[in-house]
mmCIF file of C-alpha atoms in Angstrom:
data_model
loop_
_atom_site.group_PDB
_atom_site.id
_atom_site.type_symbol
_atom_site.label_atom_id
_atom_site.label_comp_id
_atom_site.label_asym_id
_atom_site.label_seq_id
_atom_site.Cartn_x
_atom_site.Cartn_y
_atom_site.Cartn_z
ATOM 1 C CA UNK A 1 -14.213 230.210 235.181
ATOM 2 C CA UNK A 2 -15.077 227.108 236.348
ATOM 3 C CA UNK A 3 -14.041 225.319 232.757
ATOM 4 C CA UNK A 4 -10.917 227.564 232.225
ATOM 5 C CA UNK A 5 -9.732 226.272 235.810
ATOM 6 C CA UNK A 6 -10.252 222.802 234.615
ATOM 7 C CA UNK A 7 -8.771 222.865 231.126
ATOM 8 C CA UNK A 8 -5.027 224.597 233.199
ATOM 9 C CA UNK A 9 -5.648 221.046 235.610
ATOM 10 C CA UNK A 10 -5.948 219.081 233.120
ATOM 11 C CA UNK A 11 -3.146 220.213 230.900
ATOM 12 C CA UNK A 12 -0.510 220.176 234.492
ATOM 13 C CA UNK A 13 -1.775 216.409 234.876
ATOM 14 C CA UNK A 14 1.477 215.236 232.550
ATOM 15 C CA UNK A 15 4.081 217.388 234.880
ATOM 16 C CA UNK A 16 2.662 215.274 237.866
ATOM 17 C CA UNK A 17 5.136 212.038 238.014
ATOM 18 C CA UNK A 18 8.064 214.100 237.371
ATOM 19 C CA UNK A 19 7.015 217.201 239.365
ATOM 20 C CA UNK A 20 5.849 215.239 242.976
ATOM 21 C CA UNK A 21 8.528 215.942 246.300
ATOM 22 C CA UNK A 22 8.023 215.386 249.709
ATOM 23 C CA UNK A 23 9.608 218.519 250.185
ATOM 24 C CA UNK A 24 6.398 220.635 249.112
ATOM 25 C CA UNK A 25 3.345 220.144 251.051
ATOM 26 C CA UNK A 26 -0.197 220.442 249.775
ATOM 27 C CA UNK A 27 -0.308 224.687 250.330
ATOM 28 C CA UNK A 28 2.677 226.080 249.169
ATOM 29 C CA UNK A 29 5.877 226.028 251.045
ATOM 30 C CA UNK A 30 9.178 228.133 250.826
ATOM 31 C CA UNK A 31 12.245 227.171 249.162
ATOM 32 C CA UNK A 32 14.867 226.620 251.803
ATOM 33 C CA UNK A 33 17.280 227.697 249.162
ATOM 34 C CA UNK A 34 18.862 231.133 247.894
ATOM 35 C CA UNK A 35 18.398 230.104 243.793
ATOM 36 C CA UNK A 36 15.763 227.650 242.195
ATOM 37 C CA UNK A 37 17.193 224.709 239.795
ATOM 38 C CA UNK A 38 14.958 224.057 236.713
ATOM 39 C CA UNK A 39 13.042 220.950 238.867
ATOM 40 C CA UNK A 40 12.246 223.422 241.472
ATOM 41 C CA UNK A 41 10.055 225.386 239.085
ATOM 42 C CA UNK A 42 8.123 222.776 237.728
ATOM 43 C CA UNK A 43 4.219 222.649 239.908
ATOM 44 C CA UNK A 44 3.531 219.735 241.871
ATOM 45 C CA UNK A 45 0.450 217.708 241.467
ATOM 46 C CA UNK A 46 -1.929 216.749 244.571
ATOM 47 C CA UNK A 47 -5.133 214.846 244.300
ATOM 48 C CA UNK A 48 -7.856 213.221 246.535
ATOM 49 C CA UNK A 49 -10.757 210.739 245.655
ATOM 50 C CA UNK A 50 -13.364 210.052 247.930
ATOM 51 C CA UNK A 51 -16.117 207.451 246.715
ATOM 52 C CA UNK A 52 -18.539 206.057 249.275
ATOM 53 C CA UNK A 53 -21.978 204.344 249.549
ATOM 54 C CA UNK A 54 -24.288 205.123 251.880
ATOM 55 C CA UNK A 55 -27.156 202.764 253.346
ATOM 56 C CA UNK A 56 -29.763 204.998 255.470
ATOM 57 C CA UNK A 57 -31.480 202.519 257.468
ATOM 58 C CA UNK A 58 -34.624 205.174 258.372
ATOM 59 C CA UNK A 59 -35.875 204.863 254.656
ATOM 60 C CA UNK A 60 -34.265 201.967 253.921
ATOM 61 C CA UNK A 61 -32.529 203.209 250.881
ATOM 62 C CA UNK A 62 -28.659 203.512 250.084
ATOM 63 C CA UNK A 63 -26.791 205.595 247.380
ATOM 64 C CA UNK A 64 -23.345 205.765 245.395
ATOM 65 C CA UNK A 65 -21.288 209.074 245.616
ATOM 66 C CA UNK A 66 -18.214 210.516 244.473
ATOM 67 C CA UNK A 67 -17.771 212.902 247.614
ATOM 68 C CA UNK A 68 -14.494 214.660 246.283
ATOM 69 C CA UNK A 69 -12.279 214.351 243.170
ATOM 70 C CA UNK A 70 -10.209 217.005 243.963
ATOM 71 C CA UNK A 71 -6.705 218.023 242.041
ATOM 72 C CA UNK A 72 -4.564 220.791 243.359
ATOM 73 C CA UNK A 73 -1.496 222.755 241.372
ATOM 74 C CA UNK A 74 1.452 224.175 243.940
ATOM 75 C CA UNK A 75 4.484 225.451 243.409
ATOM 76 C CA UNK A 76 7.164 228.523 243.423
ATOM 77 C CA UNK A 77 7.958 231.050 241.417
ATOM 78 C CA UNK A 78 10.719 232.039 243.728
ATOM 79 C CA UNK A 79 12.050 230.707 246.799
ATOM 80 C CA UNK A 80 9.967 232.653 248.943
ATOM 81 C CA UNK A 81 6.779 232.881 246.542
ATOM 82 C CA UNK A 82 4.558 230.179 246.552
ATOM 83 C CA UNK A 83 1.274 229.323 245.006
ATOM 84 C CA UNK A 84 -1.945 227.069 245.229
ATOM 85 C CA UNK A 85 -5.213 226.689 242.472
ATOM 86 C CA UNK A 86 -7.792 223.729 243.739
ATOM 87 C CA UNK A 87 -10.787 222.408 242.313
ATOM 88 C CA UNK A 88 -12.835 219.900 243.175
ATOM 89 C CA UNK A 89 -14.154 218.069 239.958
ATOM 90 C CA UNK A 90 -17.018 216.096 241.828
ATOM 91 C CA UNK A 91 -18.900 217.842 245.397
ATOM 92 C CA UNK A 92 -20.762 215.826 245.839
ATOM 93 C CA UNK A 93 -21.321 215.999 241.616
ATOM 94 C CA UNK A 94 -20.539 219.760 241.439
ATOM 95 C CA UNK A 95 -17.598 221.508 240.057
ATOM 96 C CA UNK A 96 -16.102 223.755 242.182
ATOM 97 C CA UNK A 97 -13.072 226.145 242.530
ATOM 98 C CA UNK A 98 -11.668 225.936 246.049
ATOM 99 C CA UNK A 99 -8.176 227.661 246.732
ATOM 100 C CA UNK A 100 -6.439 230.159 244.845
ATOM 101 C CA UNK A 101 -4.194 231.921 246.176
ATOM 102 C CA UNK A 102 -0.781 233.371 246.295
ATOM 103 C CA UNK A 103 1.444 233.353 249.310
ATOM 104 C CA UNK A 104 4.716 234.917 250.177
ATOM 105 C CA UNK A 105 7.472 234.414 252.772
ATOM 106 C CA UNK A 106 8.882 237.884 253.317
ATOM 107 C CA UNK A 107 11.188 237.088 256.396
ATOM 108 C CA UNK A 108 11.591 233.928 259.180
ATOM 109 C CA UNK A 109 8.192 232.804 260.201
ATOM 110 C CA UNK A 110 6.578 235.254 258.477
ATOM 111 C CA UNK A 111 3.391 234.562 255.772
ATOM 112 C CA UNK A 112 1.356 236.580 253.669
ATOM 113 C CA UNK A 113 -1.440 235.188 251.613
ATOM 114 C CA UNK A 114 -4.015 236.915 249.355
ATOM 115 C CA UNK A 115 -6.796 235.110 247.432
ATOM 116 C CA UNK A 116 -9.150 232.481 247.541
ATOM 117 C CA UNK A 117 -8.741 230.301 250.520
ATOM 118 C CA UNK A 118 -10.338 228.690 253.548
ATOM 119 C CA UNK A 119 -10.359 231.342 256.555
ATOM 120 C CA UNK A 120 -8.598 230.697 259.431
ATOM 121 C CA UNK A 121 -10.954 229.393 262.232
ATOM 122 C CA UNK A 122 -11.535 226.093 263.922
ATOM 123 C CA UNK A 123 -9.460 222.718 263.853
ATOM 124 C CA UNK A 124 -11.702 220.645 261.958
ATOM 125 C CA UNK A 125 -13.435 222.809 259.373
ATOM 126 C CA UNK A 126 -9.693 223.762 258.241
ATOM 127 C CA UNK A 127 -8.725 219.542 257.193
ATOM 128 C CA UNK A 128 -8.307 219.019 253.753
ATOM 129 C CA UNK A 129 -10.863 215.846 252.890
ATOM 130 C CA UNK A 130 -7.778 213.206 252.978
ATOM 131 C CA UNK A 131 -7.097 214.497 257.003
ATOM 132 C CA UNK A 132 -10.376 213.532 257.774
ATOM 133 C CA UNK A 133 -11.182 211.251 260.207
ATOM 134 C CA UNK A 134 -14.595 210.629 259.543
ATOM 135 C CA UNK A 135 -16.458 209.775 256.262
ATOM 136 C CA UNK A 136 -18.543 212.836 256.596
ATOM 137 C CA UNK A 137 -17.316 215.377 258.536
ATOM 138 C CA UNK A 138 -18.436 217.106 262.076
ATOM 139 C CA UNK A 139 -21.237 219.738 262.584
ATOM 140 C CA UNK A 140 -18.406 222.256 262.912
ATOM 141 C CA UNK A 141 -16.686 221.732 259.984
ATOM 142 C CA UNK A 142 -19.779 221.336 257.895
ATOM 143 C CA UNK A 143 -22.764 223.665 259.078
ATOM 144 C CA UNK A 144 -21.393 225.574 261.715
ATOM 145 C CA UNK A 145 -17.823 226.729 260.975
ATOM 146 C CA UNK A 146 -17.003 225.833 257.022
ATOM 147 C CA UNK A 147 -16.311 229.208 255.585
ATOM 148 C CA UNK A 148 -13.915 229.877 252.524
ATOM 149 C CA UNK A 149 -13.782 233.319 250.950
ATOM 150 C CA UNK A 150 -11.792 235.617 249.323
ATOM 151 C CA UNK A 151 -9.414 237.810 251.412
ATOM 152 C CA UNK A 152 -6.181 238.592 252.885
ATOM 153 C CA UNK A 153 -4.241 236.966 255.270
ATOM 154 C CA UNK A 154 -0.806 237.378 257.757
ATOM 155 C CA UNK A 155 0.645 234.691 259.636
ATOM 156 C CA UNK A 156 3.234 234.228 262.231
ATOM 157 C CA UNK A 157 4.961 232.102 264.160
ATOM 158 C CA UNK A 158 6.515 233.351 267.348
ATOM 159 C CA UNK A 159 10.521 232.895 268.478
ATOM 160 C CA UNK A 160 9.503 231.308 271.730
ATOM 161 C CA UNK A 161 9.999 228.162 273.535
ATOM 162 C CA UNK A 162 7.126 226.888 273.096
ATOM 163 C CA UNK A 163 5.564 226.975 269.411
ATOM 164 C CA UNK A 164 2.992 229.691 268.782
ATOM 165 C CA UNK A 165 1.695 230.285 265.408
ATOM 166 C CA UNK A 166 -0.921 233.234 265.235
ATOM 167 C CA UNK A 167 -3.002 233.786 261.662
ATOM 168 C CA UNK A 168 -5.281 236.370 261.135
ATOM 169 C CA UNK A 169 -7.038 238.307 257.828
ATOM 170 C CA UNK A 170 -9.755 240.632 256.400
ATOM 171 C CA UNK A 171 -12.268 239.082 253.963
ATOM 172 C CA UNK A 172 -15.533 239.943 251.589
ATOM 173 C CA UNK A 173 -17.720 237.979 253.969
ATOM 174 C CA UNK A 174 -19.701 237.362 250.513
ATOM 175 C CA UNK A 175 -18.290 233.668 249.817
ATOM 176 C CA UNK A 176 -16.586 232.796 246.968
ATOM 177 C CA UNK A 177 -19.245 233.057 244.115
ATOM 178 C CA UNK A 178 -19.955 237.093 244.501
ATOM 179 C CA UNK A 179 -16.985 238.304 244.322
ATOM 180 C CA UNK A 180 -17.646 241.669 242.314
ATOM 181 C CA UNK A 181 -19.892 243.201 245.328
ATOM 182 C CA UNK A 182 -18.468 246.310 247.348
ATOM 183 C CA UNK A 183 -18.478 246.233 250.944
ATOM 184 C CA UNK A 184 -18.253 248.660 253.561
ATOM 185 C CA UNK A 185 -18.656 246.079 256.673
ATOM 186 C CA UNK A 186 -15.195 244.567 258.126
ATOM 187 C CA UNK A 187 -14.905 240.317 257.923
ATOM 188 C CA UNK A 188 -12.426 239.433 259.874
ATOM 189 C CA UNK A 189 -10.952 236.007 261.311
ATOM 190 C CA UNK A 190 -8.172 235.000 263.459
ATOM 191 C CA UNK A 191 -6.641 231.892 264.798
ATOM 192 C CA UNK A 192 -3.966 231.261 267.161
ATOM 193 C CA UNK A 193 -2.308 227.600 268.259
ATOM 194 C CA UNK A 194 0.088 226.380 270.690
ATOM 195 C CA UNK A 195 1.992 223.765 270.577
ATOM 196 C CA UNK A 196 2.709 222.966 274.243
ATOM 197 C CA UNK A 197 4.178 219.700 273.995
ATOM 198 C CA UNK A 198 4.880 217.212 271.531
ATOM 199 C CA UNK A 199 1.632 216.145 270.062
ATOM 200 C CA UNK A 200 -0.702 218.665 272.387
ATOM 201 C CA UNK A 201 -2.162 221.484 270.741
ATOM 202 C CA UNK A 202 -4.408 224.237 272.026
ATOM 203 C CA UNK A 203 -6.087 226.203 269.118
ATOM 204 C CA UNK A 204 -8.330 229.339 269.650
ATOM 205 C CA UNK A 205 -10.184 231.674 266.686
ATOM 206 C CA UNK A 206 -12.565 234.151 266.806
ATOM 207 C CA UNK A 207 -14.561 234.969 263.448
ATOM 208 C CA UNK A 208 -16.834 237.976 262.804
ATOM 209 C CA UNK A 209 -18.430 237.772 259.447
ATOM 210 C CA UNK A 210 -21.711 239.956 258.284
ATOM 211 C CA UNK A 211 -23.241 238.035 254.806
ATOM 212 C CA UNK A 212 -26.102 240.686 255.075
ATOM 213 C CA UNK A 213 -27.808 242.962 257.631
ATOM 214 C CA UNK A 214 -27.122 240.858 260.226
ATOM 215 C CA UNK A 215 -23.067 240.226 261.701
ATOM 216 C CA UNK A 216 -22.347 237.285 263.210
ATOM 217 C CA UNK A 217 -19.723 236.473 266.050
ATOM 218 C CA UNK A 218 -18.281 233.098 266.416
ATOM 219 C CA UNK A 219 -15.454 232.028 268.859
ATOM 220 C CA UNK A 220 -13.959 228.733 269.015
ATOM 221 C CA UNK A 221 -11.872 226.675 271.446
ATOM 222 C CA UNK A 222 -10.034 223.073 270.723
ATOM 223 C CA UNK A 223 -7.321 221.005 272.085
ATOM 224 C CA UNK A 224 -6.463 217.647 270.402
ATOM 225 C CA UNK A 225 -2.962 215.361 271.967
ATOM 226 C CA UNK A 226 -1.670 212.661 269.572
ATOM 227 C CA UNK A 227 0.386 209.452 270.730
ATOM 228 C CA UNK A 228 2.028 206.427 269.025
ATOM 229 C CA UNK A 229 -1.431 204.911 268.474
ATOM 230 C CA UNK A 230 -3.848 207.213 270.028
ATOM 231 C CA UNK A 231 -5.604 210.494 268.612
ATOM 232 C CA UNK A 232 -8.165 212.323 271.258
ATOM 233 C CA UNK A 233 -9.519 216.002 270.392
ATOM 234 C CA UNK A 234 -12.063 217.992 271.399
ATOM 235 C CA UNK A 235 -14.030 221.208 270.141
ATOM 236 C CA UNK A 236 -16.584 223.904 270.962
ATOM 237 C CA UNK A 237 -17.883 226.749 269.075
ATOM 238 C CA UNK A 238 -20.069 229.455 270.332
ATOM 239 C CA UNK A 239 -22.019 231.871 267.599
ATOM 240 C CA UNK A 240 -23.950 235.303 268.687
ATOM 241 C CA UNK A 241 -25.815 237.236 266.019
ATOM 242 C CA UNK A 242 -25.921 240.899 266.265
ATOM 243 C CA UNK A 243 -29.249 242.545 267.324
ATOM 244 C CA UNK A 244 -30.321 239.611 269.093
ATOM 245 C CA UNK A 245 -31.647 238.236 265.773
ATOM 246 C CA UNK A 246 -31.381 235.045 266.554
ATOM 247 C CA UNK A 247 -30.661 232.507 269.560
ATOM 248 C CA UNK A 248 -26.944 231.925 270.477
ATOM 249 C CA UNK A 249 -25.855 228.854 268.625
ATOM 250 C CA UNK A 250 -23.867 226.374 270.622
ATOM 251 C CA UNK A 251 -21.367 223.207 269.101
ATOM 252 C CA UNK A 252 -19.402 220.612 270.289
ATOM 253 C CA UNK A 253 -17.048 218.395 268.596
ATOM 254 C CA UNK A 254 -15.286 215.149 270.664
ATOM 255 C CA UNK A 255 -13.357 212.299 269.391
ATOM 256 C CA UNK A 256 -10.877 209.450 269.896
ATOM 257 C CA UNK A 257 -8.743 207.389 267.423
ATOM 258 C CA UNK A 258 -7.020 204.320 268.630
ATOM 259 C CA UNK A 259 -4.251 202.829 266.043
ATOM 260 C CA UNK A 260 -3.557 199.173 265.886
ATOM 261 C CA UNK A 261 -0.769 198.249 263.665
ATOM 262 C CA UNK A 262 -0.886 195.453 261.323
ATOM 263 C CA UNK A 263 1.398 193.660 259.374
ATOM 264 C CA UNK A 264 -0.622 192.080 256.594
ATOM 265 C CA UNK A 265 -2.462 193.237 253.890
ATOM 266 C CA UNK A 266 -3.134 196.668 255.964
ATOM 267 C CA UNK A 267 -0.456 198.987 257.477
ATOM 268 C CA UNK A 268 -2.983 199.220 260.479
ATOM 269 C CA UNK A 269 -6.649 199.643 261.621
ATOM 270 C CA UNK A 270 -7.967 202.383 263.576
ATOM 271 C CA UNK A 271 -10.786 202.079 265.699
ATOM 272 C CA UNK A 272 -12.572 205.385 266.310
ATOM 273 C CA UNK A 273 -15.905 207.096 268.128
ATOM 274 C CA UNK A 274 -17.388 210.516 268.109
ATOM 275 C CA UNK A 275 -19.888 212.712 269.484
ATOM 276 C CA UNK A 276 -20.972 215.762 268.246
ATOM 277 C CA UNK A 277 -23.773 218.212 268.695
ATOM 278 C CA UNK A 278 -25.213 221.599 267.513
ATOM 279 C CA UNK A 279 -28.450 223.644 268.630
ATOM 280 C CA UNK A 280 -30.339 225.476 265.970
ATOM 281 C CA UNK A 281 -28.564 227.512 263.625
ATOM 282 C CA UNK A 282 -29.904 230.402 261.218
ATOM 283 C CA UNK A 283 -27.846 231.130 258.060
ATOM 284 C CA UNK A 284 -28.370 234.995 258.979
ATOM 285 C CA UNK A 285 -29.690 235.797 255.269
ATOM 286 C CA UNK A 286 -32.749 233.776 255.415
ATOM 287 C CA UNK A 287 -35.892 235.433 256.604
ATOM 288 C CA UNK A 288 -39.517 234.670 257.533
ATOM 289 C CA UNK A 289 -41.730 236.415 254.902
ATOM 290 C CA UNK A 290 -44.007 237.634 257.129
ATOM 291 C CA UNK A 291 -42.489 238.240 260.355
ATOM 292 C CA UNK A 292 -38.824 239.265 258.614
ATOM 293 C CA UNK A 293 -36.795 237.570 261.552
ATOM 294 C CA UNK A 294 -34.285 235.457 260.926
ATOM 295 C CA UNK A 295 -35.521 231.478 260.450
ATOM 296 C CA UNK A 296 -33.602 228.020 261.477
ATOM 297 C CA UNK A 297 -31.565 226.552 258.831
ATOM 298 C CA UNK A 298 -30.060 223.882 260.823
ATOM 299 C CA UNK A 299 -31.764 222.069 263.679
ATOM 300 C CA UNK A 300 -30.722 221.357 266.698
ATOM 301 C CA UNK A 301 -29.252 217.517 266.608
ATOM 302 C CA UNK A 302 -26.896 215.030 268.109
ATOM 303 C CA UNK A 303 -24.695 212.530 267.109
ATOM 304 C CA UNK A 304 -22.658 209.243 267.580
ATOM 305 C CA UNK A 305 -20.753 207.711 265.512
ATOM 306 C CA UNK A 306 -18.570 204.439 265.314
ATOM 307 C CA UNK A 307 -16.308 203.390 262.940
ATOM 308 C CA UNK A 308 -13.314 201.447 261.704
ATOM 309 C CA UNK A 309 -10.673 202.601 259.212
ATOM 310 C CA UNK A 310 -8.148 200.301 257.659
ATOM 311 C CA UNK A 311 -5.246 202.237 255.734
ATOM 312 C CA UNK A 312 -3.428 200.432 253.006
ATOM 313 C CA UNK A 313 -0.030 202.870 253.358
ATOM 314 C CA UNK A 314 0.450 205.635 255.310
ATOM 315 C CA UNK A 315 -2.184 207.535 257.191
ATOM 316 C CA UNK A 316 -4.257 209.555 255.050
ATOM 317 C CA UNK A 317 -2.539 208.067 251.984
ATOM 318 C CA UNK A 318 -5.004 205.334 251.365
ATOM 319 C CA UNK A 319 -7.919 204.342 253.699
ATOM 320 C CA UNK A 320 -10.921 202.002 253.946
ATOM 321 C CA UNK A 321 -13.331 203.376 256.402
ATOM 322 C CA UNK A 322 -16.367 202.111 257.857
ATOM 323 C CA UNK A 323 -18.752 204.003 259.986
ATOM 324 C CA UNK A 324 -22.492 203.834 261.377
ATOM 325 C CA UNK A 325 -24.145 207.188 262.078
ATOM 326 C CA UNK A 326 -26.900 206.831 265.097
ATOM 327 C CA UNK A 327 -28.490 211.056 264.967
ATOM 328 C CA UNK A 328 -30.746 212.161 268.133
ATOM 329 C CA UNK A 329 -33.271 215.042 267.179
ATOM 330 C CA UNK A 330 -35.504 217.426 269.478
ATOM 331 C CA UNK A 331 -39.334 216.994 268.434
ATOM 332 C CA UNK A 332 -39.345 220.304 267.081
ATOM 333 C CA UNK A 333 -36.361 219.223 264.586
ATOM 334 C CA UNK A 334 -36.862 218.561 261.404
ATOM 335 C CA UNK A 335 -34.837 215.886 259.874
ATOM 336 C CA UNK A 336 -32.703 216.123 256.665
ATOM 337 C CA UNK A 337 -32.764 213.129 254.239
ATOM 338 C CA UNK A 338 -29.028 213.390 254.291
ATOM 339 C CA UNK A 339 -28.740 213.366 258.050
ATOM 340 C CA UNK A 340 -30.176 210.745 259.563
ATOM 341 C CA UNK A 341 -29.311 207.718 260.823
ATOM 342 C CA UNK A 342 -26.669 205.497 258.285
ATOM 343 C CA UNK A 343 -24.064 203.150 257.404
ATOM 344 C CA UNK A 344 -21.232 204.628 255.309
ATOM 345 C CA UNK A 345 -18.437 202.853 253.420
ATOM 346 C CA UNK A 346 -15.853 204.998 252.013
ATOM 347 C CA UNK A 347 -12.763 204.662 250.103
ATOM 348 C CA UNK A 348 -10.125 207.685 250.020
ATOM 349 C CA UNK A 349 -7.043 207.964 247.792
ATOM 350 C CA UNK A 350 -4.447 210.532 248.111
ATOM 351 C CA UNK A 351 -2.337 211.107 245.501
#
């Protein structure tokens, strides 16, 4: 699959300096138009690369990484059919297949999507890599509430004064790798945001998901308000396991972004700080062979992070970003080699 995928990427990669619009957004938009030209046919062509170094200062040793090289094909079919395939060519020096999906626009404000995709929950689990803030990304959209699966989706946004948009679908539960297995459990998730004022947004999702004997119940709550030069957001997630088969899990995600515009060399620097947290965290499949209860999988950490980010263009388009990573553990924690405390230099291109 994975090398089929890339050989239909790699074979789109000529159509991309004719086939790029502003028009079409990185997930498949409709056609404000009755009949498609011959241009509107043709895919468009989306990429991100993400190459960083990283200098831990606990052991005293640094690495090289390509983080993401990720190309994406979207396009229509009709006006009101749309269509995304992603893969990332370099996880962290993985292949993957990300999105795949097909989505149609059966009336005004109305979506329906069916395939591979990233489920709806959270506000920063659901950025593509190039929204990112943040070199590496939060405890919430990494351990706690990063989820992509195979499903089913509606989405709908409300006639009302003020902006609601309401998503909500069934899915396997199983990831995206086991995709043949039956299942007789319900995964659901569901996200609703409202746009309240320009640049204030209050999102809330609720996920139940059940990877094996165990279901798990997560709800999530986050506001973010964006300015001229200022973005401030925060986040918290709450996870129950069924059974009482493990502790309630508990995350927070808090941020700020201050702009400064510049007029040479850079279009501006951004000056940025977060905190984040998360308590111990079982993966619900992975069990003590004695015992049979559920173990940690994640331990229970805090963190604070600094950075700067100068962007060459647009934000998001091109950035420099520099960050230091300072991680607080509990004495019963046991510490990652990937998460502790670090310097990170990344550059990101968008394309």
């Amino acid at each position: 699959m994975k090398k089929s995928a890339l050989t239909v990427l790699i074979a789109l990669l000529p159509l991309a300096a004719t086939a790029q619009t502003p028009s079409i957004n990185g997930n498949g938009k409709k056609i404000e138009k009755e009949k498609m030209e011959s241009k509107d046919y043709l895919p468009k062509i989306h990429g991100t690369i993400r190459a960083k170094y990283e200098y831990q200062t606990t052991m005293g040793a640094g690495r090289f990484e390509v983080r993401n090289a990720r190309v994406s094909v979207t396009g229509n079919v009709l006006p009101s059919v749309a269509y995304k395939a992603e893969i990332d060519l370099s996880d962290e020096g993985q292949i993957k297949m990300l999105d795949a999906y097909a989505r149609l626009f059966p009336t005004k404000g109305l979506t329906v999507t069916t395939g591979q995709m990233r489920v709806p929950f959270t506000i920063d689990a659901h950025r593509s890599p190039h929204q990112q803030y943040f070199p590496n990304r939060s405890f919430i959209a990494k351990q706690v509430g990063n989820v992509r699966d195979v499903g089913f989706t509606v989405g709908y946004t409300l006639p009302t004064n003020i902006p609601i948009t309401v998503e909500g679908g069934l899915f396997n539960g199983s990831g995206l790798t086991n995709q043949k297995e039956w299942h007789k459990e319900v995964n659901y998730s569901a996200k609703a945001q409202f746009l309240f004022t320009k640049g204030l947004n209050l999102t809330l999702s609720i996920q139940s998901i059940q990877p094996e004997e165990i279901r798990v119940q997560s709800y999530d709550i986050g506001a973010y308000y964006e300015s001229d030069h200022f973005h401030i957001e925060a986040e918290y997630l709450y996870k129950q396991y069924s059974d009482n088969a493990f502790k309630d899990v508990q995350a927070v995600n808090t941020f700020i972004n201050y702009d400064l515009p510049l007029r040479k060399v850079f279009n501006k620097m951004s000056f940025l700080l977060r905190y984040d947290m998360m308590t111990d965290q079982s993966d619900a499949k992975t069990t003590d062979e004695e015992t049979g209860a559920l173990v940690t999988t994640d331990y229970k950490r805090q963190r604070l992070t600094g950075g700067i980010t100068f962007s060459l263009s647009k934000a998001f388009r091109t950035d420099l970003r520099l960050n230091y990573e300072k991680y607080f553990y509990a004495n019963s924690s046991i510490a990652k080699e990937s998460e502790q405390d670090k310097i990170v230099l990344e550059l990101m291109v968008r394309f």
